[in-house]
mmCIF file of C-alpha atoms in Angstrom:
data_model
loop_
_atom_site.group_PDB
_atom_site.id
_atom_site.type_symbol
_atom_site.label_atom_id
_atom_site.label_comp_id
_atom_site.label_asym_id
_atom_site.label_seq_id
_atom_site.Cartn_x
_atom_site.Cartn_y
_atom_site.Cartn_z
ATOM 1 C CA LYS A 117 -7.935 27.181 -18.424
ATOM 2 C CA THR A 118 -11.469 27.733 -19.653
ATOM 3 C CA LEU A 119 -14.491 27.395 -17.394
ATOM 4 C CA LYS A 120 -17.726 26.000 -18.832
ATOM 5 C CA ASN A 121 -21.238 25.889 -17.497
ATOM 6 C CA TYR A 122 -22.624 22.469 -16.642
ATOM 7 C CA SER A 123 -25.170 22.945 -19.409
ATOM 8 C CA GLU A 124 -22.329 22.971 -21.949
ATOM 9 C CA LEU A 125 -20.979 19.564 -20.930
ATOM 10 C CA PRO A 126 -21.860 16.542 -23.098
ATOM 11 C CA LEU A 127 -23.093 14.278 -20.282
ATOM 12 C CA LEU A 128 -25.380 14.660 -17.300
ATOM 13 C CA ILE A 129 -24.176 15.276 -13.756
ATOM 14 C CA TYR A 130 -26.107 14.495 -10.595
ATOM 15 C CA LYS A 131 -27.080 17.724 -8.907
ATOM 16 C CA SER A 132 -25.978 16.225 -5.578
ATOM 17 C CA GLN A 133 -22.430 15.842 -6.943
ATOM 18 C CA ILE A 134 -22.046 19.562 -7.612
ATOM 19 C CA GLN A 135 -20.000 21.362 -4.957
ATOM 20 C CA ASP A 136 -21.605 24.695 -4.104
ATOM 21 C CA ARG A 137 -18.450 26.806 -4.041
ATOM 22 C CA ASP A 138 -16.967 29.614 -6.086
ATOM 23 C CA PHE A 139 -13.921 28.761 -8.167
ATOM 24 C CA GLU A 140 -11.553 30.862 -10.237
ATOM 25 C CA PRO A 141 -8.439 29.603 -12.039
ATOM 26 C CA GLY A 142 -5.381 30.934 -10.274
ATOM 27 C CA SER A 143 -2.567 30.110 -7.918
ATOM 28 C CA GLU A 144 -2.311 26.652 -6.381
ATOM 29 C CA GLU A 145 0.093 27.767 -3.646
ATOM 30 C CA CYS A 146 -1.494 26.758 -0.361
ATOM 31 C CA ASN A 147 -0.749 24.927 2.862
ATOM 32 C CA PHE A 148 -2.396 21.774 1.549
ATOM 33 C CA LYS A 149 0.076 21.661 -1.332
ATOM 34 C CA GLN A 150 2.896 21.950 1.214
ATOM 35 C CA PHE A 151 1.278 19.125 3.196
ATOM 36 C CA VAL A 152 1.313 16.885 0.102
ATOM 37 C CA TRP A 153 4.960 17.831 -0.523
ATOM 38 C CA ASN A 154 5.824 16.865 3.061
ATOM 39 C CA ILE A 155 4.123 13.462 2.973
ATOM 40 C CA SER A 156 5.868 12.850 -0.375
ATOM 41 C CA ASP A 157 9.226 12.938 1.428
ATOM 42 C CA LYS A 158 9.929 16.348 -0.102
ATOM 43 C CA LYS A 159 11.111 14.696 -3.311
ATOM 44 C CA GLU A 160 9.935 15.855 -6.710
ATOM 45 C CA GLU A 161 9.239 12.445 -8.262
ATOM 46 C CA ARG A 162 7.310 11.235 -5.219
ATOM 47 C CA PHE A 163 5.401 14.514 -5.190
ATOM 48 C CA LYS A 164 4.445 14.032 -8.838
ATOM 49 C CA SER A 165 3.429 10.453 -8.080
ATOM 50 C CA CYS A 166 1.176 11.526 -5.223
ATOM 51 C CA ARG A 167 -0.386 14.227 -7.380
ATOM 52 C CA THR A 168 -1.209 11.744 -10.143
ATOM 53 C CA LEU A 169 -2.823 9.445 -7.577
ATOM 54 C CA ILE A 170 -4.968 12.339 -6.379
ATOM 55 C CA GLY A 171 -5.843 13.118 -9.978
ATOM 56 C CA TYR A 172 -6.738 9.510 -10.708
ATOM 57 C CA ALA A 173 -9.039 9.331 -7.682
ATOM 58 C CA LEU A 174 -10.795 12.561 -8.685
ATOM 59 C CA HIS A 175 -11.383 11.996 -12.392
ATOM 60 C CA ASP A 176 -14.605 10.390 -13.621
ATOM 61 C CA PHE A 177 -13.434 8.619 -16.753
ATOM 62 C CA TYR A 178 -14.045 4.891 -16.220
ATOM 63 C CA ASP A 179 -13.105 3.457 -19.621
ATOM 64 C CA TYR A 180 -9.650 2.983 -18.214
ATOM 65 C CA LYS A 181 -7.765 0.354 -16.235
ATOM 66 C CA ARG A 182 -9.234 0.714 -12.767
ATOM 67 C CA ARG A 183 -7.021 0.277 -9.762
ATOM 68 C CA ALA A 184 -7.265 0.833 -6.046
ATOM 69 C CA ILE A 185 -4.937 3.221 -4.276
ATOM 70 C CA ASN A 186 -3.283 1.897 -1.129
ATOM 71 C CA LEU A 187 -1.862 4.516 1.214
ATOM 72 C CA THR A 188 0.441 3.169 3.893
ATOM 73 C CA ASP A 189 3.199 4.384 6.193
ATOM 74 C CA SER A 190 6.914 4.294 5.453
ATOM 75 C CA ARG A 191 8.251 4.219 8.991
ATOM 76 C CA LEU A 192 9.826 1.014 10.233
ATOM 77 C CA SER A 193 7.889 0.401 13.414
ATOM 78 C CA ASP A 194 6.406 -2.549 15.233
ATOM 79 C CA ASP A 195 3.369 -0.533 16.319
ATOM 80 C CA ASP A 196 0.300 0.543 14.366
ATOM 81 C CA GLU A 197 1.102 4.202 14.975
ATOM 82 C CA GLY A 198 -0.437 5.866 11.924
ATOM 83 C CA ARG A 199 -1.073 9.630 12.075
ATOM 84 C CA THR A 200 1.074 10.247 8.998
ATOM 85 C CA GLY A 201 -1.679 12.031 7.061
ATOM 86 C CA LYS A 202 -3.370 9.203 5.138
ATOM 87 C CA THR A 203 -6.908 9.962 6.282
ATOM 88 C CA LEU A 204 -6.478 13.707 5.881
ATOM 89 C CA LEU A 205 -5.274 13.250 2.301
ATOM 90 C CA VAL A 206 -8.281 11.135 1.306
ATOM 91 C CA ARG A 207 -10.843 13.220 3.171
ATOM 92 C CA ALA A 208 -9.678 16.256 1.243
ATOM 93 C CA MET A 209 -11.226 14.640 -1.831
ATOM 94 C CA LYS A 210 -14.734 14.871 -0.384
ATOM 95 C CA TYR A 211 -14.671 18.609 -1.083
ATOM 96 C CA LEU A 212 -14.617 17.812 -4.799
ATOM 97 C CA LYS A 213 -16.356 14.424 -5.038
ATOM 98 C CA LYS A 214 -19.092 12.524 -3.257
ATOM 99 C CA TYR A 215 -17.241 10.511 -0.672
ATOM 100 C CA THR A 216 -18.068 7.533 1.522
ATOM 101 C CA GLU A 217 -15.737 6.385 4.290
ATOM 102 C CA ILE A 218 -16.011 2.878 5.728
ATOM 103 C CA PRO A 219 -14.011 1.922 8.850
ATOM 104 C CA GLY A 220 -11.654 -0.815 7.728
ATOM 105 C CA LYS A 221 -11.783 -2.658 11.033
ATOM 106 C CA VAL A 222 -15.498 -3.428 10.560
ATOM 107 C CA PHE A 223 -15.415 -3.978 6.788
ATOM 108 C CA ASP A 224 -16.536 -7.577 6.261
ATOM 109 C CA VAL A 225 -16.262 -8.871 2.691
ATOM 110 C CA SER A 226 -18.740 -11.677 3.485
ATOM 111 C CA ASN A 227 -21.450 -9.170 4.453
ATOM 112 C CA LYS A 228 -23.611 -8.304 1.448
ATOM 113 C CA HIS A 229 -24.432 -4.969 3.107
ATOM 114 C CA ARG A 230 -20.756 -3.990 3.446
ATOM 115 C CA TYR A 231 -21.223 -0.943 1.196
ATOM 116 C CA GLN A 232 -24.574 0.145 2.610
ATOM 117 C CA ASP A 233 -23.217 3.578 3.567
ATOM 118 C CA ALA A 234 -22.585 4.361 -0.106
ATOM 119 C CA SER A 235 -25.200 6.116 -2.241
ATOM 120 C CA PHE A 236 -26.059 6.155 -5.938
ATOM 121 C CA ASP A 237 -23.924 9.294 -6.329
ATOM 122 C CA THR A 238 -20.848 8.075 -4.388
ATOM 123 C CA GLN A 239 -17.657 8.610 -6.395
ATOM 124 C CA ILE A 240 -14.916 7.690 -3.916
ATOM 125 C CA ILE A 241 -15.015 4.914 -1.334
ATOM 126 C CA HIS A 242 -12.366 4.972 1.364
ATOM 127 C CA LEU A 243 -11.695 1.777 3.322
ATOM 128 C CA ASN A 244 -9.980 3.494 6.216
ATOM 129 C CA ASP A 245 -7.415 1.583 8.295
ATOM 130 C CA VAL A 246 -8.146 -1.945 7.127
ATOM 131 C CA ARG A 247 -7.245 -4.951 9.214
ATOM 132 C CA ARG A 248 -3.768 -6.379 9.143
ATOM 133 C CA ASN A 249 -4.743 -9.467 7.141
ATOM 134 C CA PHE A 250 -6.956 -7.655 4.629
ATOM 135 C CA ARG A 251 -6.988 -9.668 1.391
ATOM 136 C CA LEU A 252 -7.033 -7.535 -1.708
ATOM 137 C CA GLU A 253 -8.425 -10.297 -3.909
ATOM 138 C CA ASN A 254 -11.734 -10.094 -2.020
ATOM 139 C CA VAL A 255 -12.413 -6.694 -3.581
ATOM 140 C CA PHE A 256 -10.996 -7.312 -7.083
ATOM 141 C CA ASN A 257 -14.412 -7.056 -8.745
ATOM 142 C CA ASP A 258 -15.321 -3.973 -6.715
ATOM 143 C CA ILE A 259 -12.191 -2.238 -7.964
ATOM 144 C CA THR A 260 -12.503 -3.114 -11.643
ATOM 145 C CA ASP A 261 -16.183 -3.726 -12.378
ATOM 146 C CA GLY A 262 -18.045 -1.397 -10.047
ATOM 147 C CA ILE A 263 -19.514 -1.730 -6.583
ATOM 148 C CA HIS A 264 -22.784 -3.463 -5.790
ATOM 149 C CA VAL A 265 -24.496 -1.484 -3.054
ATOM 150 C CA ASP A 266 -27.029 -3.549 -1.137
ATOM 151 C CA LYS A 267 -28.775 -1.421 1.442
ATOM 152 C CA LYS A 268 -31.092 -3.121 3.887
ATOM 153 C CA ASN A 269 -34.689 -3.265 2.658
ATOM 154 C CA GLN A 270 -33.787 -1.580 -0.646
ATOM 155 C CA GLN A 271 -33.204 -2.681 -4.203
ATOM 156 C CA PRO A 272 -29.455 -3.244 -4.828
ATOM 157 C CA PHE A 273 -27.745 -1.033 -7.390
ATOM 158 C CA LEU A 274 -24.344 -0.713 -9.071
ATOM 159 C CA ILE A 275 -22.110 2.344 -8.853
ATOM 160 C CA ASN A 276 -18.792 3.312 -10.379
ATOM 161 C CA ALA A 277 -16.475 4.584 -7.656
ATOM 162 C CA LYS A 278 -12.758 4.801 -7.030
ATOM 163 C CA VAL A 279 -11.494 2.708 -4.127
ATOM 164 C CA VAL A 280 -8.868 4.036 -1.738
ATOM 165 C CA ILE A 281 -7.492 1.721 0.951
ATOM 166 C CA SER A 282 -5.477 3.106 3.845
ATOM 167 C CA SER A 283 -3.517 0.865 6.182
ATOM 168 C CA ASN A 284 -0.871 1.194 8.860
ATOM 169 C CA LYS A 285 0.457 -2.248 7.941
ATOM 170 C CA THR A 286 1.344 -3.272 4.410
ATOM 171 C CA LEU A 287 -1.092 -5.067 2.123
ATOM 172 C CA ARG A 288 -0.245 -8.495 0.776
ATOM 173 C CA VAL A 289 -0.179 -7.971 -2.964
ATOM 174 C CA GLU A 290 0.577 -11.371 -4.414
ATOM 175 C CA GLY A 291 0.365 -12.448 -8.020
ATOM 176 C CA ALA A 292 -0.007 -10.560 -11.266
ATOM 177 C CA SER A 293 -3.748 -10.000 -10.797
ATOM 178 C CA ALA A 294 -3.280 -8.249 -7.470
ATOM 179 C CA LYS A 295 -0.312 -6.179 -8.624
ATOM 180 C CA ASP A 296 -2.357 -5.011 -11.603
ATOM 181 C CA ARG A 297 -5.189 -3.791 -9.374
ATOM 182 C CA VAL A 298 -3.461 -1.644 -6.776
ATOM 183 C CA ILE A 299 -1.003 1.237 -6.629
ATOM 184 C CA GLU A 300 0.855 1.416 -3.317
ATOM 185 C CA PHE A 301 2.130 4.729 -1.989
ATOM 186 C CA GLU A 302 4.082 5.260 1.227
ATOM 187 C CA LEU A 303 3.644 8.455 3.185
ATOM 188 C CA ALA A 304 6.908 9.861 4.476
ATOM 189 C CA ASP A 305 7.614 9.941 8.188
ATOM 190 C CA HIS A 306 6.937 13.676 8.540
ATOM 191 C CA TYR A 307 3.793 13.838 10.680
ATOM 192 C CA SER A 308 2.965 11.815 13.772
ATOM 193 C CA ASP A 309 0.777 11.868 16.853
ATOM 194 C CA ILE A 310 3.110 14.494 18.364
ATOM 195 C CA TYR A 311 3.556 16.639 15.244
ATOM 196 C CA THR A 312 0.464 17.337 13.155
ATOM 197 C CA PRO A 313 -0.382 19.628 10.223
ATOM 198 C CA GLU A 314 -2.100 21.904 12.744
ATOM 199 C CA ASP A 315 1.193 22.204 14.641
ATOM 200 C CA GLU A 316 3.045 23.073 11.445
ATOM 201 C CA PHE A 317 0.590 25.441 9.790
ATOM 202 C CA GLY A 318 -1.248 26.852 12.789
ATOM 203 C CA GLU A 319 -4.661 26.068 11.317
ATOM 204 C CA TRP A 320 -7.171 23.268 10.901
ATOM 205 C CA PHE A 321 -7.397 22.367 7.262
ATOM 206 C CA PHE A 322 -10.793 23.136 5.715
ATOM 207 C CA ARG A 323 -12.334 24.476 8.931
ATOM 208 C CA ASP A 324 -10.137 27.575 9.197
ATOM 209 C CA TRP A 325 -9.803 28.475 5.532
ATOM 210 C CA ASP A 326 -10.923 31.700 3.931
ATOM 211 C CA GLU A 327 -12.106 31.945 0.324
ATOM 212 C CA ALA A 328 -8.586 32.537 -1.002
ATOM 213 C CA SER A 329 -7.337 29.365 0.721
ATOM 214 C CA TRP A 330 -10.228 27.354 -0.657
ATOM 215 C CA ASN A 331 -9.632 28.647 -4.166
ATOM 216 C CA ALA A 332 -5.910 27.800 -4.044
ATOM 217 C CA PHE A 333 -6.786 24.330 -2.737
ATOM 218 C CA PHE A 334 -9.228 23.733 -5.600
ATOM 219 C CA ASN A 335 -6.654 24.911 -8.131
ATOM 220 C CA PHE A 336 -4.102 22.494 -6.696
ATOM 221 C CA MET A 337 -6.532 19.565 -6.859
ATOM 222 C CA VAL A 338 -7.661 20.432 -10.401
ATOM 223 C CA ASN A 339 -4.025 20.628 -11.458
ATOM 224 C CA CYS A 340 -3.538 17.129 -10.015
ATOM 225 C CA ILE A 341 -6.296 15.894 -12.326
ATOM 226 C CA GLN A 342 -4.648 17.602 -15.288
ATOM 227 C CA LEU A 343 -1.272 16.063 -14.406
ATOM 228 C CA PHE A 344 -2.843 12.595 -14.274
ATOM 229 C CA LEU A 345 -4.583 13.074 -17.622
ATOM 230 C CA LYS A 346 -1.296 14.210 -19.130
ATOM 231 C CA GLU A 347 1.111 11.666 -17.622
ATOM 232 C CA ASP A 348 -1.045 8.825 -16.248
ATOM 233 C CA ILE A 349 -0.242 7.335 -12.830
ATOM 234 C CA ILE A 350 3.408 7.775 -11.918
ATOM 235 C CA LYS A 351 4.617 4.999 -9.629
ATOM 236 C CA ALA A 352 6.889 6.085 -6.815
ATOM 237 C CA GLU A 353 10.021 4.255 -5.765
ATOM 238 C CA SER A 354 9.778 2.411 -2.472
ATOM 239 C CA ILE A 355 11.008 4.073 0.715
ATOM 240 C CA ASN A 356 10.755 1.131 3.118
ATOM 241 C CA LEU A 357 7.821 -0.741 1.599
ATOM 242 C CA LEU A 358 9.647 -3.908 0.558
ATOM 243 C CA GLU A 359 11.530 -4.144 3.828
ATOM 244 C CA ARG A 360 8.299 -3.653 5.789
ATOM 245 C CA LYS A 361 6.571 -6.360 3.773
ATOM 246 C CA LEU A 362 9.442 -8.743 4.443
ATOM 247 C CA ARG A 363 9.347 -8.038 8.170
ATOM 248 C CA GLU A 364 5.584 -8.359 8.434
ATOM 249 C CA GLU A 365 5.294 -11.511 6.326
ATOM 250 C CA THR A 366 8.225 -13.539 7.661
ATOM 251 C CA HIS A 367 10.098 -13.502 10.976
ATOM 252 C CA PRO A 368 13.052 -11.458 12.333
ATOM 253 C CA ASP A 369 15.125 -14.536 13.190
ATOM 254 C CA PHE A 370 14.609 -15.883 9.691
ATOM 255 C CA ILE A 371 15.736 -12.539 8.219
ATOM 256 C CA SER A 372 18.827 -12.499 10.444
ATOM 257 C CA PHE A 373 19.631 -16.071 9.447
ATOM 258 C CA MET A 374 19.387 -15.291 5.737
ATOM 259 C CA ASN A 375 21.233 -11.977 5.987
ATOM 260 C CA ASP A 376 24.127 -13.556 7.867
ATOM 261 C CA GLY A 377 24.234 -16.443 5.414
ATOM 262 C CA LEU A 378 24.328 -14.193 2.369
ATOM 263 C CA GLU A 379 27.006 -11.980 3.871
ATOM 264 C CA SER A 380 29.355 -14.637 5.265
ATOM 265 C CA GLY A 381 28.267 -18.019 3.883
ATOM 266 C CA PHE A 382 26.258 -20.677 5.672
ATOM 267 C CA ASN A 383 27.761 -23.618 7.551
ATOM 268 C CA PHE A 384 27.927 -25.834 4.489
ATOM 269 C CA ASN A 385 29.391 -28.790 6.374
ATOM 270 C CA LEU A 386 25.751 -29.531 7.222
ATOM 271 C CA LEU A 387 24.454 -29.090 3.684
ATOM 272 C CA ILE A 388 24.289 -31.972 1.213
ATOM 273 C CA GLY A 389 26.394 -31.482 -1.892
ATOM 274 C CA GLN A 390 27.588 -27.989 -0.988
ATOM 275 C CA GLN A 391 30.496 -28.606 1.381
ATOM 276 C CA GLY A 392 33.010 -25.798 1.424
ATOM 277 C CA LYS A 393 31.128 -23.568 -1.040
ATOM 278 C CA LYS A 394 30.096 -20.055 -0.260
ATOM 279 C CA TYR A 395 26.405 -19.327 -0.722
ATOM 280 C CA LEU A 396 26.390 -16.346 -3.059
ATOM 281 C CA ASP A 397 24.672 -15.664 -6.361
ATOM 282 C CA LYS A 398 24.142 -18.876 -8.349
ATOM 283 C CA GLU A 399 25.110 -21.497 -5.753
ATOM 284 C CA SER A 400 22.254 -23.911 -4.997
ATOM 285 C CA ILE A 401 21.310 -25.427 -1.679
ATOM 286 C CA ASP A 402 19.092 -28.197 -0.367
ATOM 287 C CA LYS A 403 15.962 -26.612 1.149
ATOM 288 C CA LYS A 404 15.508 -29.291 3.804
ATOM 289 C CA GLU A 405 19.086 -29.020 4.971
ATOM 290 C CA LEU A 406 18.821 -25.243 5.051
ATOM 291 C CA HIS A 407 15.734 -25.566 7.217
ATOM 292 C CA LYS A 408 17.553 -27.964 9.543
ATOM 293 C CA LEU A 409 20.431 -25.518 9.791
ATOM 294 C CA PHE A 410 18.056 -22.716 10.724
ATOM 295 C CA LEU A 411 16.406 -24.777 13.459
ATOM 296 C CA SER A 412 19.806 -25.816 14.805
ATOM 297 C CA GLU A 413 20.878 -22.191 15.111
ATOM 298 C CA TYR A 414 17.510 -21.020 16.460
ATOM 299 C CA ASP A 415 16.458 -24.039 18.467
ATOM 300 C CA GLU A 416 13.839 -22.013 20.331
ATOM 301 C CA HIS A 417 11.737 -22.310 17.163
ATOM 302 C CA GLN A 418 11.724 -26.106 17.101
ATOM 303 C CA ASN A 419 8.059 -25.987 18.148
ATOM 304 C CA HIS A 420 7.087 -22.714 16.465
ATOM 305 C CA LYS A 421 3.795 -23.265 14.669
ATOM 306 C CA PHE A 422 5.163 -21.874 11.389
ATOM 307 C CA LEU A 423 8.945 -21.894 11.444
ATOM 308 C CA ARG A 424 9.150 -25.573 12.360
ATOM 309 C CA GLN A 425 7.321 -26.478 9.143
ATOM 310 C CA GLN A 426 9.245 -26.892 5.892
ATOM 311 C CA THR A 427 6.292 -25.536 3.885
ATOM 312 C CA TYR A 428 6.270 -22.219 5.702
ATOM 313 C CA PHE A 429 10.043 -21.968 5.680
ATOM 314 C CA THR A 430 10.017 -22.355 1.892
ATOM 315 C CA LYS A 431 7.378 -19.622 1.594
ATOM 316 C CA TYR A 432 9.579 -17.354 3.711
ATOM 317 C CA LEU A 433 12.484 -18.102 1.358
ATOM 318 C CA LYS A 434 10.381 -17.075 -1.625
ATOM 319 C CA LYS A 435 9.307 -13.887 0.138
ATOM 320 C CA TYR A 436 12.917 -13.098 0.925
ATOM 321 C CA ALA A 437 13.879 -13.541 -2.710
ATOM 322 C CA GLU A 438 10.923 -11.499 -3.974
ATOM 323 C CA TYR A 439 11.308 -8.483 -1.715
ATOM 324 C CA LEU A 440 15.089 -8.298 -1.903
ATOM 325 C CA GLY A 441 15.159 -8.529 -5.679
ATOM 326 C CA PHE A 442 16.638 -11.990 -6.138
ATOM 327 C CA SER A 443 15.706 -14.318 -8.935
ATOM 328 C CA TRP A 444 14.421 -17.625 -7.580
ATOM 329 C CA LYS A 445 15.068 -21.040 -9.056
ATOM 330 C CA GLU A 446 13.985 -24.394 -7.648
ATOM 331 C CA GLU A 447 15.193 -27.769 -8.927
ATOM 332 C CA LYS A 448 14.514 -31.382 -8.014
ATOM 333 C CA SER A 449 17.062 -34.194 -8.121
ATOM 334 C CA GLY A 450 15.814 -37.410 -6.559
ATOM 335 C CA ALA A 451 14.824 -36.674 -2.979
ATOM 336 C CA ILE A 452 16.756 -33.399 -2.950
ATOM 337 C CA ARG A 453 14.966 -30.147 -3.739
ATOM 338 C CA SER A 454 17.501 -27.389 -4.152
ATOM 339 C CA ILE A 455 17.077 -23.656 -4.540
ATOM 340 C CA SER A 456 19.328 -20.910 -5.811
ATOM 341 C CA PHE A 457 19.232 -17.138 -5.533
ATOM 342 C CA GLU A 458 20.873 -14.672 -7.862
ATOM 343 C CA LYS A 459 20.976 -10.954 -7.257
ATOM 344 C CA LYS A 460 19.185 -8.989 -9.960
ATOM 345 C CA ASN A 461 20.744 -5.815 -8.595
ATOM 346 C CA LYS A 462 24.377 -6.345 -7.599
ATOM 347 C CA ASN A 463 24.293 -3.179 -5.477
ATOM 348 C CA LEU A 464 21.226 -4.300 -3.519
ATOM 349 C CA GLU A 465 21.544 -3.721 0.203
ATOM 350 C CA ILE A 466 20.320 -6.430 2.544
ATOM 351 C CA PRO A 467 18.107 -4.921 5.294
ATOM 352 C CA LYS A 468 18.826 -5.554 8.943
ATOM 353 C CA ALA A 469 16.248 -7.507 10.881
ATOM 354 C CA ASN A 470 14.370 -5.913 13.745
ATOM 355 C CA ASN A 471 14.619 -8.524 16.458
ATOM 356 C CA GLU A 472 11.696 -7.037 18.360
ATOM 357 C CA VAL A 473 9.260 -7.982 15.601
ATOM 358 C CA PHE A 474 7.431 -11.254 16.085
ATOM 359 C CA ASN A 475 4.999 -12.350 13.407
ATOM 360 C CA ASP A 476 2.759 -15.364 13.851
ATOM 361 C CA THR A 477 0.918 -14.771 10.591
ATOM 362 C CA PRO A 478 1.389 -17.240 7.725
ATOM 363 C CA PRO A 479 2.750 -15.796 4.480
ATOM 364 C CA PHE A 480 -0.400 -16.429 2.446
#
């Protein structure tokens, strides 16, 4: 590693973006590194993934495909518990970059002043704890083209800044455009409201550090940037992300119905053209008759505002196929519209439904 003076760099840097701290190349071994290892489920590939995400957020090269980072929880819970370390991870970046945090619950995409807390030198914008139904497509242009900051009674201006979105619930990332604009990362279920980094390390990060701790922290973060520049963003395998999305975007009774049907076969005496056949892999089924079968088995949903509608039921079917890794095929023959699923991964496990979950949110 070679240190250079700012005067030796080819481009200009805002004086306000310079962190007034001493730095020497050296060891990166510090409690913050252990914290990142813990929230990465103590697995090497997830740890590398998290480090590249940190590096991406911290680097200032913008002639590159820009994407938002979404940090979410991995625990399967009906409550918005949080406290897994998302905010702490992002706030650590403010000690290297100019950082603006916007409470997600008050972030209104229709408000032209939504970024008024940002400044001309802001480099990272954190939408912290966004609402459950936050729609990623509303900030597509902000992610890829820069952020228009419109402060009250001031001339608007454009800034380049990385966008980090934290959420206790999952984001709906639908379509190729959305999937190309966000990297989702689940934090492992290591910390909680009853077990915090302070409990584990016996110190408050940043507040209680001496110069040696700060220097190790900076070395760790700089090494994250170097890892990103060397290997690009490394995507982590899902822990519970797909199962959480399925739970939050459909309904537990629907999941139970589909799981039972895939494992043991539906009651095909009620299904047109499929009598006696087991519903596995490439067998097709009439969507309307499947919906009728569901409502006959779960008659308490006859008047449910979503489940009673064929349109929503079909959307749930598509979600089920998408998140469980099935290929989806839909065919029309006269008045009959049939569907078929085929497992892409023959070893795929079907998740169990949590019958305490109740979602009245439409799947789009």
